[in-house]
PDB file of C-alpha atoms in Angstrom:
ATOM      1  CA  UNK A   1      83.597  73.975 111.054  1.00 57.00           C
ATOM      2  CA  UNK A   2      81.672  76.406 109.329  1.00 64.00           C
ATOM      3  CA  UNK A   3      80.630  78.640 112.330  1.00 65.00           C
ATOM      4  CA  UNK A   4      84.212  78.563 112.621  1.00 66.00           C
ATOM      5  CA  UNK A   5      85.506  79.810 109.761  1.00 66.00           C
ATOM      6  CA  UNK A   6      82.697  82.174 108.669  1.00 71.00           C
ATOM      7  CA  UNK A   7      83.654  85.031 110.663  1.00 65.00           C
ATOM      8  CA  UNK A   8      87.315  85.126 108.863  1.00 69.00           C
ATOM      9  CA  UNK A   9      85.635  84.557 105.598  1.00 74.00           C
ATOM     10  CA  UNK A  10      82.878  87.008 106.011  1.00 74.00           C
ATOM     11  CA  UNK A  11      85.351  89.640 107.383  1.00 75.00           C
ATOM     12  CA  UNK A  12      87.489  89.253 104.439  1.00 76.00           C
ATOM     13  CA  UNK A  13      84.984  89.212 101.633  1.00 78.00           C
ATOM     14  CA  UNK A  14      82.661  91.845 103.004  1.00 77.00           C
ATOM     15  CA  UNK A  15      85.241  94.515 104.518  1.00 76.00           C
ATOM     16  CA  UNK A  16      88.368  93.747 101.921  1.00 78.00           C
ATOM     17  CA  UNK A  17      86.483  93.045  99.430  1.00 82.00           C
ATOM     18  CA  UNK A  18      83.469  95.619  99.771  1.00 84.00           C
ATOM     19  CA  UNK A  19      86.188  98.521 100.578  1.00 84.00           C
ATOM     20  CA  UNK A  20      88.312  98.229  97.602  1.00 84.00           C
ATOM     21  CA  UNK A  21      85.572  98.352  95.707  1.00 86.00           C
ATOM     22  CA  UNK A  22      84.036 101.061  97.220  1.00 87.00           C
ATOM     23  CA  UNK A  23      87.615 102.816  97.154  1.00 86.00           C
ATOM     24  CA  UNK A  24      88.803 102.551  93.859  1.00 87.00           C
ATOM     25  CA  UNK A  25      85.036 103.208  92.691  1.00 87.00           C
ATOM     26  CA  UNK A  26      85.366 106.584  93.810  1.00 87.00           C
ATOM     27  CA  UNK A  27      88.988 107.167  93.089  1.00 85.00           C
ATOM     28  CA  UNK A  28      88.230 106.134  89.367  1.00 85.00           C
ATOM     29  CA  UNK A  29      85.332 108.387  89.214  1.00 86.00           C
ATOM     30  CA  UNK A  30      86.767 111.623  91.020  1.00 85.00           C
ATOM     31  CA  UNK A  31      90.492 110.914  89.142  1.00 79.00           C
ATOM     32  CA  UNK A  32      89.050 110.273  85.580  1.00 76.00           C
ATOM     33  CA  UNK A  33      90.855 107.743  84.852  1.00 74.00           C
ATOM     34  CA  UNK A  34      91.327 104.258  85.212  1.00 72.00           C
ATOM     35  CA  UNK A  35      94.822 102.946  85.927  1.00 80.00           C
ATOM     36  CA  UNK A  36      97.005 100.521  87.968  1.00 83.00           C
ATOM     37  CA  UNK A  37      97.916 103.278  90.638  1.00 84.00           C
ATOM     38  CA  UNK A  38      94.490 103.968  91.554  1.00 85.00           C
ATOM     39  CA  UNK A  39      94.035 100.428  91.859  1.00 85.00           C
ATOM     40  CA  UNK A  40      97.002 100.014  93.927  1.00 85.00           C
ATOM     41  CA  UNK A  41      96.165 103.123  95.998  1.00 85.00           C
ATOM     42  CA  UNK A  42      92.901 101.687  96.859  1.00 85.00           C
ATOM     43  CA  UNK A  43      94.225  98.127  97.699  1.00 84.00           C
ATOM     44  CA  UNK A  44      96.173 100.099 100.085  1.00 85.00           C
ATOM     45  CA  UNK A  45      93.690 102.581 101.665  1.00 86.00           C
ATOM     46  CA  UNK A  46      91.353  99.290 102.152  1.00 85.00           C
ATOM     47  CA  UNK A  47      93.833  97.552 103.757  1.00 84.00           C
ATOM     48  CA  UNK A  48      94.184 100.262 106.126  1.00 86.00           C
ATOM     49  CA  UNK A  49      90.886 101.427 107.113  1.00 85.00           C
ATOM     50  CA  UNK A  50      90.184  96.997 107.626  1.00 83.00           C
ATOM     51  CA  UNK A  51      93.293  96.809 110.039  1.00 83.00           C
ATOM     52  CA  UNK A  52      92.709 100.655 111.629  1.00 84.00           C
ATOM     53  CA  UNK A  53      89.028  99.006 112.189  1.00 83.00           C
ATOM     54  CA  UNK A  54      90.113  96.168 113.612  1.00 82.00           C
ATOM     55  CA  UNK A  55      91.442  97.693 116.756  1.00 85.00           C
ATOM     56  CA  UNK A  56      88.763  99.137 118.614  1.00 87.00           C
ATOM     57  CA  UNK A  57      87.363  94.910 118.557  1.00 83.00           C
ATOM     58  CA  UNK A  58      90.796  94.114 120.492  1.00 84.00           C
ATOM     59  CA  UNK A  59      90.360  96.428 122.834  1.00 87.00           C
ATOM     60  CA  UNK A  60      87.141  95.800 124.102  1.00 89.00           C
ATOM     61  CA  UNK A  61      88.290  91.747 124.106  1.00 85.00           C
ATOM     62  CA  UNK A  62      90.838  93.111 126.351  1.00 87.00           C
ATOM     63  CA  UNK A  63      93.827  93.858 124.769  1.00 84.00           C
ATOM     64  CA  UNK A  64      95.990  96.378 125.949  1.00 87.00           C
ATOM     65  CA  UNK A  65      96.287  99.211 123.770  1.00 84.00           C
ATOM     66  CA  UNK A  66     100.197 100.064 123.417  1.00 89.00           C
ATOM     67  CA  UNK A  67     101.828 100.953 120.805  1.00 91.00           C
ATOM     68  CA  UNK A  68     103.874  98.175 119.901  1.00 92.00           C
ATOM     69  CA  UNK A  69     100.506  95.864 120.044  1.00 88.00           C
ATOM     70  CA  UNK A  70      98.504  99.046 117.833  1.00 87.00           C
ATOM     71  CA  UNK A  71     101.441  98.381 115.369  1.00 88.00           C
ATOM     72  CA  UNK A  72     101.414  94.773 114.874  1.00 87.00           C
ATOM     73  CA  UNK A  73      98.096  94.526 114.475  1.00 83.00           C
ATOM     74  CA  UNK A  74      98.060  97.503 111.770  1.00 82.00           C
ATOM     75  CA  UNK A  75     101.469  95.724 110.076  1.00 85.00           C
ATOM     76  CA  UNK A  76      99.853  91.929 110.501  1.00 83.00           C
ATOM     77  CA  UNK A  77      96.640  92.770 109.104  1.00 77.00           C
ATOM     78  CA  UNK A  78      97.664  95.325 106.508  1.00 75.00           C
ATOM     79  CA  UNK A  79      99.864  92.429 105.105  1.00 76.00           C
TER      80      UNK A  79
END
């Protein structure tokens, strides 16, 4: 079970995780200021460098690059 589930867990902790942090770490420090938006913003941004990232791993599993399948996977894994 554990081999199993530790690439989903890993993923998440380390690249969701890791790039809000890294995100909103900057943004706070190059914005001055700390509030919800830049928080928000970098939930965002992370969410879409993790799922933009995701795709090159798909198509060298196989996947056929089209659009429609490029935008589900940005859409399914940005949610």
């Amino acid at each position: 079970d554990g081999c199993v589930l530790y690439g989903g867990i890993a993923e998440e902790v380390i690249a969701r995780w890791g790039l809000m942090n890294l995100v909103a770490f900057f943004s706070i420090m190059f914005a001055k200021q700390n509030s919800n938006l830049v928080i928000c913003m970098a939930i965002i941004i992370s969410a879409l460098l993790f799922a933009v990232g995701q795709i090159p791993a798909y198509v060298a599993a196989g996947c056929n690059a089209t659009r429609r399948f490029i935008y589900s996977l940005v859409l399914l894994s940005f949610w």
